[in-house]
GROMACS .gro file of C-alpha atoms in nm:
model
  324
    1MET     CA    1  -0.982  -3.221   4.370
    2SER     CA    2  -0.744  -3.020   4.582
    3ALA     CA    3  -0.466  -2.945   4.333
    4ALA     CA    4  -0.459  -2.624   4.134
    5VAL     CA    5  -0.313  -2.485   3.815
    6THR     CA    6  -0.202  -2.138   3.718
    7PRO     CA    7  -0.495  -1.896   3.664
    8ASP     CA    8  -0.443  -1.899   3.287
    9ALA     CA    9  -0.297  -2.237   3.201
   10ALA     CA   10  -0.302  -2.162   2.829
   11THR     CA   11  -0.008  -1.929   2.883
   12ALA     CA   12   0.339  -2.019   2.995
   13GLY     CA   13   0.368  -2.113   3.361
   14THR     CA   14   0.410  -2.397   3.605
   15VAL     CA   15   0.125  -2.649   3.585
   16ARG     CA   16   0.063  -2.820   3.916
   17VAL     CA   17  -0.194  -3.078   3.798
   18PRO     CA   18  -0.024  -3.330   3.565
   19VAL     CA   19  -0.203  -3.439   3.252
   20LEU     CA   20  -0.328  -3.797   3.250
   21ALA     CA   21  -0.133  -4.063   3.063
   22PRO     CA   22  -0.295  -4.349   2.867
   23GLY     CA   23  -0.409  -4.612   3.113
   24ASP     CA   24  -0.454  -4.369   3.403
   25ARG     CA   25  -0.792  -4.388   3.574
   26VAL     CA   26  -0.973  -4.056   3.593
   27PRO     CA   27  -1.059  -3.954   3.950
   28ASN     CA   28  -1.421  -3.914   4.056
   29LEU     CA   29  -1.455  -3.558   3.926
   30THR     CA   30  -1.703  -3.356   4.131
   31LEU     CA   31  -1.825  -3.034   3.968
   32PRO     CA   32  -2.145  -2.829   3.925
   33ASP     CA   33  -2.350  -2.851   3.607
   34LEU     CA   34  -2.511  -2.552   3.436
   35ALA     CA   35  -2.798  -2.557   3.687
   36GLY     CA   36  -2.558  -2.551   3.980
   37ARG     CA   37  -2.624  -2.911   4.081
   38THR     CA   38  -2.324  -3.108   4.206
   39ARG     CA   39  -2.234  -3.393   3.972
   40ARG     CA   40  -1.997  -3.684   4.034
   41LEU     CA   41  -1.843  -3.863   3.739
   42TYR     CA   42  -1.874  -4.219   3.870
   43ARG     CA   43  -2.247  -4.171   3.935
   44GLU     CA   44  -2.319  -4.037   3.588
   45ILE     CA   45  -2.190  -4.335   3.391
   46VAL     CA   46  -2.339  -4.680   3.347
   47GLY     CA   47  -2.090  -4.854   3.118
   48GLY     CA   48  -1.975  -4.763   2.771
   49PRO     CA   49  -1.692  -4.538   2.651
   50ILE     CA   50  -1.665  -4.178   2.769
   51LEU     CA   51  -1.583  -3.862   2.573
   52VAL     CA   52  -1.453  -3.558   2.763
   53VAL     CA   53  -1.423  -3.232   2.570
   54THR     CA   54  -1.217  -2.970   2.755
   55VAL     CA   55  -1.261  -2.605   2.655
   56PRO     CA   56  -1.153  -2.337   2.906
   57ASP     CA   57  -1.300  -2.075   2.669
   58PRO     CA   58  -1.617  -2.215   2.505
   59LEU     CA   59  -1.711  -1.898   2.317
   60THR     CA   60  -1.416  -1.819   2.089
   61GLY     CA   61  -1.125  -1.977   1.902
   62PRO     CA   62  -1.037  -2.347   1.936
   63GLY     CA   63  -1.279  -2.391   2.226
   64ARG     CA   64  -1.579  -2.283   2.020
   65ALA     CA   65  -1.455  -2.490   1.726
   66ALA     CA   66  -1.432  -2.800   1.947
   67LEU     CA   67  -1.790  -2.753   2.068
   68ASP     CA   68  -1.909  -2.705   1.710
   69GLY     CA   69  -1.744  -3.038   1.633
   70LEU     CA   70  -1.914  -3.198   1.933
   71ALA     CA   71  -2.253  -3.077   1.808
   72ARG     CA   72  -2.183  -3.221   1.462
   73HIS     CA   73  -2.085  -3.561   1.600
   74ALA     CA   74  -2.340  -3.581   1.883
   75GLY     CA   75  -2.551  -3.842   1.704
   76ARG     CA   76  -2.250  -4.055   1.619
   77ILE     CA   77  -2.129  -4.045   1.978
   78ARG     CA   78  -2.475  -4.125   2.113
   79SER     CA   79  -2.519  -4.420   1.876
   80ALA     CA   80  -2.195  -4.569   2.015
   81GLY     CA   81  -2.350  -4.573   2.362
   82ALA     CA   82  -2.094  -4.324   2.489
   83HIS     CA   83  -2.125  -4.071   2.769
   84GLY     CA   84  -2.034  -3.714   2.678
   85PHE     CA   85  -1.901  -3.443   2.910
   86VAL     CA   86  -1.782  -3.087   2.854
   87LEU     CA   87  -1.548  -2.925   3.106
   88THR     CA   88  -1.533  -2.546   3.083
   89ARG     CA   89  -1.496  -2.227   3.285
   90ARG     CA   90  -1.823  -2.067   3.170
   91PRO     CA   91  -2.149  -2.169   2.997
   92PRO     CA   92  -2.126  -2.232   2.621
   93ALA     CA   93  -2.351  -2.052   2.374
   94ASP     CA   94  -2.567  -2.350   2.270
   95PRO     CA   95  -2.541  -2.622   2.536
   96ASP     CA   96  -2.855  -2.808   2.424
   97GLU     CA   97  -2.696  -2.891   2.088
   98LEU     CA   98  -2.394  -3.067   2.236
   99GLY     CA   99  -2.554  -3.395   2.346
  100ALA     CA  100  -2.332  -3.388   2.654
  101GLN     CA  101  -2.337  -3.277   3.015
  102VAL     CA  102  -2.167  -2.942   3.068
  103TRP     CA  103  -1.975  -2.903   3.394
  104ILE     CA  104  -1.825  -2.580   3.522
  105ASP     CA  105  -1.463  -2.596   3.642
  106PRO     CA  106  -1.381  -2.237   3.747
  107TYR     CA  107  -1.030  -2.311   3.875
  108GLY     CA  108  -0.930  -2.546   3.594
  109ASP     CA  109  -0.814  -2.834   3.814
  110ALA     CA  110  -1.023  -3.099   3.639
  111MET     CA  111  -0.955  -2.956   3.293
  112ALA     CA  112  -0.580  -2.973   3.356
  113LEU     CA  113  -0.604  -3.353   3.356
  114PHE     CA  114  -0.700  -3.346   2.987
  115ARG     CA  115  -0.480  -3.061   2.858
  116PRO     CA  116  -0.144  -3.183   2.725
  117PRO     CA  117   0.157  -2.958   2.795
  118LEU     CA  118   0.282  -2.719   2.529
  119PRO     CA  119   0.645  -2.632   2.448
  120ASN     CA  120   0.597  -2.286   2.607
  121GLY     CA  121   0.515  -2.443   2.944
  122GLY     CA  122   0.137  -2.398   2.927
  123GLN     CA  123  -0.135  -2.645   2.835
  124SER     CA  124  -0.357  -2.713   2.535
  125VAL     CA  125  -0.637  -2.460   2.479
  126ALA     CA  126  -0.888  -2.732   2.384
  127SER     CA  127  -0.891  -3.111   2.368
  128ALA     CA  128  -1.107  -3.420   2.333
  129ALA     CA  129  -1.028  -3.725   2.547
  130VAL     CA  130  -1.157  -4.081   2.519
  131LEU     CA  131  -1.195  -4.302   2.827
  132ASP     CA  132  -1.288  -4.668   2.839
  133ALA     CA  133  -1.579  -4.804   3.042
  134ASN     CA  134  -1.357  -4.830   3.351
  135GLN     CA  135  -1.277  -4.458   3.332
  136ARG     CA  136  -0.921  -4.515   3.209
  137LEU     CA  137  -0.772  -4.280   2.955
  138VAL     CA  138  -0.734  -4.422   2.606
  139ALA     CA  139  -0.613  -4.109   2.423
  140ILE     CA  140  -0.622  -3.729   2.421
  141PHE     CA  141  -0.655  -3.528   2.099
  142ALA     CA  142  -0.531  -3.170   2.145
  143ALA     CA  143  -0.642  -2.882   1.922
  144GLU     CA  144  -0.278  -2.788   1.864
  145ASP     CA  145  -0.208  -3.126   1.702
  146HIS     CA  146  -0.542  -3.211   1.536
  147ALA     CA  147  -0.755  -2.997   1.306
  148ASP     CA  148  -1.075  -3.158   1.436
  149PRO     CA  149  -0.998  -3.326   1.769
  150VAL     CA  150  -1.360  -3.416   1.842
  151SER     CA  151  -1.398  -3.595   1.508
  152GLU     CA  152  -1.092  -3.808   1.578
  153ALA     CA  153  -1.209  -3.875   1.933
  154ALA     CA  154  -1.553  -3.976   1.805
  155GLY     CA  155  -1.389  -4.227   1.571
  156LEU     CA  156  -1.194  -4.377   1.860
  157VAL     CA  157  -1.511  -4.388   2.071
  158ALA     CA  158  -1.671  -4.601   1.800
  159THR     CA  159  -1.369  -4.833   1.797
  160VAL     CA  160  -1.375  -4.873   2.176
  161ALA     CA  161  -1.750  -4.938   2.168
  162ALA     CA  162  -1.709  -5.203   1.897
  163ALA     CA  163  -1.444  -5.383   2.102
  164MET     CA  164  -1.676  -5.381   2.402
  165ALA     CA  165  -1.953  -5.533   2.190
  166ALA     CA  166  -1.760  -5.859   2.135
  167ALA     CA  167  -1.969  -6.164   2.213
  168PRO     CA  168  -1.965  -6.230   2.590
  169ARG     CA  169  -1.851  -6.564   2.724
  170ASP     CA  170  -2.007  -6.745   3.017
  171LEU     CA  171  -1.745  -6.825   3.282
  172ASP     CA  172  -1.795  -7.074   3.560
  173ARG     CA  173  -1.456  -7.005   3.718
  174THR     CA  174  -1.236  -6.699   3.716
  175ALA     CA  175  -0.956  -6.599   3.950
  176PRO     CA  176  -0.989  -6.280   4.160
  177VAL     CA  177  -0.723  -6.089   3.966
  178LEU     CA  178  -0.693  -5.714   3.909
  179THR     CA  179  -0.582  -5.649   3.549
  180LEU     CA  180  -0.459  -5.308   3.439
  181PRO     CA  181  -0.392  -5.228   3.072
  182ARG     CA  182  -0.117  -4.983   2.979
  183LEU     CA  183   0.022  -4.962   3.331
  184LEU     CA  184   0.377  -4.907   3.203
  185PRO     CA  185   0.459  -4.721   2.880
  186ASP     CA  186   0.637  -4.910   2.601
  187ALA     CA  187   0.964  -4.724   2.657
  188LEU     CA  188   0.987  -4.838   3.019
  189CYS     CA  189   0.895  -5.193   2.918
  190ASP     CA  190   1.178  -5.198   2.664
  191ARG     CA  191   1.426  -5.076   2.924
  192LEU     CA  192   1.313  -5.341   3.172
  193ALA     CA  193   1.333  -5.616   2.911
  194ALA     CA  194   1.690  -5.507   2.837
  195VAL     CA  195   1.784  -5.576   3.200
  196GLY     CA  196   1.765  -5.946   3.117
  197ALA     CA  197   1.565  -6.231   3.267
  198GLY     CA  198   1.673  -6.360   3.605
  199ARG     CA  199   1.818  -6.027   3.714
  200ALA     CA  200   1.722  -5.761   3.967
  201VAL     CA  201   1.646  -5.409   3.847
  202ASP     CA  202   1.930  -5.218   4.013
  203ASP     CA  203   1.950  -4.906   3.795
  204ARG     CA  204   1.836  -4.634   4.035
  205GLU     CA  205   1.686  -4.402   3.774
  206LEU     CA  206   1.495  -4.688   3.610
  207THR     CA  207   1.374  -4.816   3.947
  208GLN     CA  208   1.245  -4.472   4.042
  209ALA     CA  209   1.067  -4.426   3.709
  210VAL     CA  210   0.895  -4.764   3.738
  211ALA     CA  211   0.803  -4.713   4.104
  212GLN     CA  212   0.654  -4.373   4.031
  213ARG     CA  213   0.442  -4.511   3.750
  214LEU     CA  214   0.330  -4.820   3.941
  215GLY     CA  215   0.263  -4.639   4.267
  216ALA     CA  216   0.048  -4.376   4.101
  217ARG     CA  217  -0.211  -4.633   3.996
  218LEU     CA  218  -0.171  -4.957   4.186
  219GLY     CA  219  -0.252  -4.819   4.530
  220ASN     CA  220  -0.578  -4.659   4.419
  221GLU     CA  221  -0.684  -4.961   4.216
  222ILE     CA  222  -0.611  -5.209   4.497
  223ARG     CA  223  -0.808  -4.998   4.742
  224ARG     CA  224  -1.099  -4.978   4.499
  225VAL     CA  225  -1.109  -5.343   4.391
  226PHE     CA  226  -0.998  -5.528   4.704
  227GLN     CA  227  -1.097  -5.270   4.971
  228PHE     CA  228  -0.746  -5.309   5.112
  229ARG     CA  229  -0.622  -4.992   5.279
  230PRO     CA  230  -0.304  -5.059   5.480
  231VAL     CA  231   0.013  -4.890   5.353
  232LEU     CA  232   0.204  -5.110   5.108
  233ARG     CA  233   0.565  -5.102   4.989
  234PHE     CA  234   0.736  -5.262   4.692
  235GLU     CA  235   0.984  -5.541   4.737
  236PRO     CA  236   1.286  -5.530   4.500
  237PHE     CA  237   1.198  -5.526   4.131
  238ARG     CA  238   1.299  -5.827   3.920
  239VAL     CA  239   1.282  -5.941   3.559
  240VAL     CA  240   1.198  -6.311   3.530
  241ASP     CA  241   1.173  -6.553   3.239
  242ALA     CA  242   0.811  -6.663   3.203
  243ALA     CA  243   0.916  -6.973   3.009
  244GLY     CA  244   1.174  -7.074   3.266
  245ALA     CA  245   0.957  -7.042   3.576
  246ALA     CA  246   0.942  -7.366   3.772
  247GLY     CA  247   0.585  -7.494   3.810
  248SER     CA  248   0.314  -7.338   4.024
  249THR     CA  249   0.397  -7.120   4.320
  250ARG     CA  250   0.252  -6.869   4.564
  251GLY     CA  251   0.374  -6.525   4.660
  252ALA     CA  252   0.308  -6.597   5.027
  253ASP     CA  253   0.591  -6.724   5.241
  254GLU     CA  254   0.604  -6.806   5.612
  255GLU     CA  255   0.934  -6.621   5.625
  256TYR     CA  256   0.767  -6.305   5.489
  257PRO     CA  257   0.420  -6.293   5.649
  258ARG     CA  258   0.352  -5.933   5.544
  259ARG     CA  259   0.350  -6.008   5.172
  260ARG     CA  260   0.007  -5.920   5.030
  261PHE     CA  261   0.000  -5.889   4.648
  262VAL     CA  262   0.199  -6.025   4.355
  263VAL     CA  263   0.241  -5.774   4.071
  264LEU     CA  264   0.341  -5.889   3.722
  265VAL     CA  265   0.379  -5.669   3.412
  266GLY     CA  266   0.417  -5.790   3.054
  267LEU     CA  267   0.720  -5.657   2.867
  268THR     CA  268   0.654  -5.806   2.523
  269ALA     CA  269   0.369  -5.765   2.274
  270GLY     CA  270   0.171  -5.988   2.040
  271ASP     CA  271   0.187  -6.365   2.038
  272ALA     CA  272   0.501  -6.358   2.254
  273ALA     CA  273   0.313  -6.210   2.550
  274PRO     CA  274   0.334  -6.439   2.855
  275GLY     CA  275   0.036  -6.589   3.032
  276ILE     CA  276  -0.059  -6.646   3.396
  277VAL     CA  277  -0.261  -6.952   3.492
  278PHE     CA  278  -0.430  -6.998   3.830
  279PRO     CA  279  -0.470  -7.377   3.863
  280GLU     CA  280  -0.722  -7.350   4.146
  281TYR     CA  281  -0.956  -7.164   3.911
  282GLY     CA  282  -0.920  -7.366   3.592
  283PRO     CA  283  -0.688  -7.372   3.289
  284HIS     CA  284  -0.757  -7.020   3.164
  285ALA     CA  285  -0.457  -6.794   3.101
  286TYR     CA  286  -0.444  -6.420   3.161
  287ARG     CA  287  -0.233  -6.290   2.873
  288LEU     CA  288  -0.016  -5.990   2.967
  289GLN     CA  289   0.054  -5.772   2.666
  290GLN     CA  290   0.329  -5.511   2.681
  291GLY     CA  291   0.267  -5.271   2.969
  292ALA     CA  292  -0.034  -5.461   3.105
  293ALA     CA  293  -0.027  -5.570   3.469
  294ALA     CA  294  -0.191  -5.827   3.691
  295ALA     CA  295  -0.212  -5.790   4.069
  296PHE     CA  296  -0.344  -6.068   4.291
  297SER     CA  297  -0.326  -6.204   4.643
  298CYS     CA  298  -0.004  -6.374   4.749
  299GLU     CA  299  -0.222  -6.663   4.870
  300LEU     CA  300  -0.321  -6.760   4.515
  301LEU     CA  301  -0.140  -7.044   4.340
  302TYR     CA  302  -0.019  -6.931   3.998
  303ARG     CA  303   0.192  -7.054   3.708
  304LEU     CA  304   0.367  -6.859   3.432
  305GLU     CA  305   0.367  -6.984   3.075
  306ALA     CA  306   0.538  -6.884   2.751
  307GLU     CA  307   0.650  -7.078   2.443
  308ALA     CA  308   0.997  -6.919   2.435
  309PRO     CA  309   1.217  -6.722   2.675
  310THR     CA  310   1.007  -6.418   2.760
  311PRO     CA  311   1.096  -6.139   3.006
  312LEU     CA  312   0.834  -6.046   3.263
  313PHE     CA  313   0.851  -5.777   3.531
  314ALA     CA  314   0.776  -5.903   3.883
  315THR     CA  315   0.750  -5.755   4.229
  316ILE     CA  316   0.553  -5.802   4.549
  317LEU     CA  317   0.360  -5.550   4.754
  318ALA     CA  318   0.413  -5.603   5.126
  319GLU     CA  319   0.232  -5.441   5.416
  320GLN     CA  320   0.433  -5.181   5.602
  321PRO     CA  321   0.500  -5.277   5.966
  322GLN     CA  322   0.314  -5.054   6.209
  323GLN     CA  323   0.528  -4.820   6.414
  324GLY     CA  324   0.540  -4.845   6.791
   0.00000   0.00000   0.00000
């Protein structure tokens, strides 16, 4: 990681590494362990939820308390099949009791990702974060807001693990679709839904907020999943009615040959969430709950479905023309 934070991020100051938001995918953190060996996050995990305990100071105060909590809950975390990591500036007193890998982050760049901002302009002095099996943030529990952040994180780890243990289903056909939970926060979804179906999103501030949130994750995920690296740009944002969409369609168009990916985001929750069906791959519907997104090739035939008028955010990613 190339970004940096202030030397003592627990005090007031300008933090230059933003904290992760729920749904964000953690980068491939690369740090030394206690033996000085270089470790890479993506190579240390083999499925299952992930617990990251962040303690700039592991020897005193909230940092030591968080590690004591990690030692108490080590068996519970291990039984859930979770991976445990500690990010810190210096070695803790009893690393063997933690049941987790301890990585040294002397500059605090990696830790800053898991330290929520404080009213004084600094960041949390200790936290416990839960990631899903795809390295996406589920929640962060900060010591300033929770008496025992590791205990609460361990409970969430068990919940995530239980959801992952649902009986698998054998599929003979499935469309090549990238699905992203929690891509947009609920507040942005509500504002987009208020635009009204069949209308373009023309509020500049809203457009910028949505583009910033989408761009931060979609580009990296598309490169990772589809190995597609050309520069992409958003076409105008729209809100459509999933129930009123006319039959099956494709995002590709001879008039717009540089269109590459359709992006759809659910704006409603529960049973009202719209579905996407890909007729070439069977009758199965991808249900988009509020904030969840689907991105797929413009060449795929797709159909929207909903039982009642249902707003759905839609845009297309097009390849930037090469200069010269």
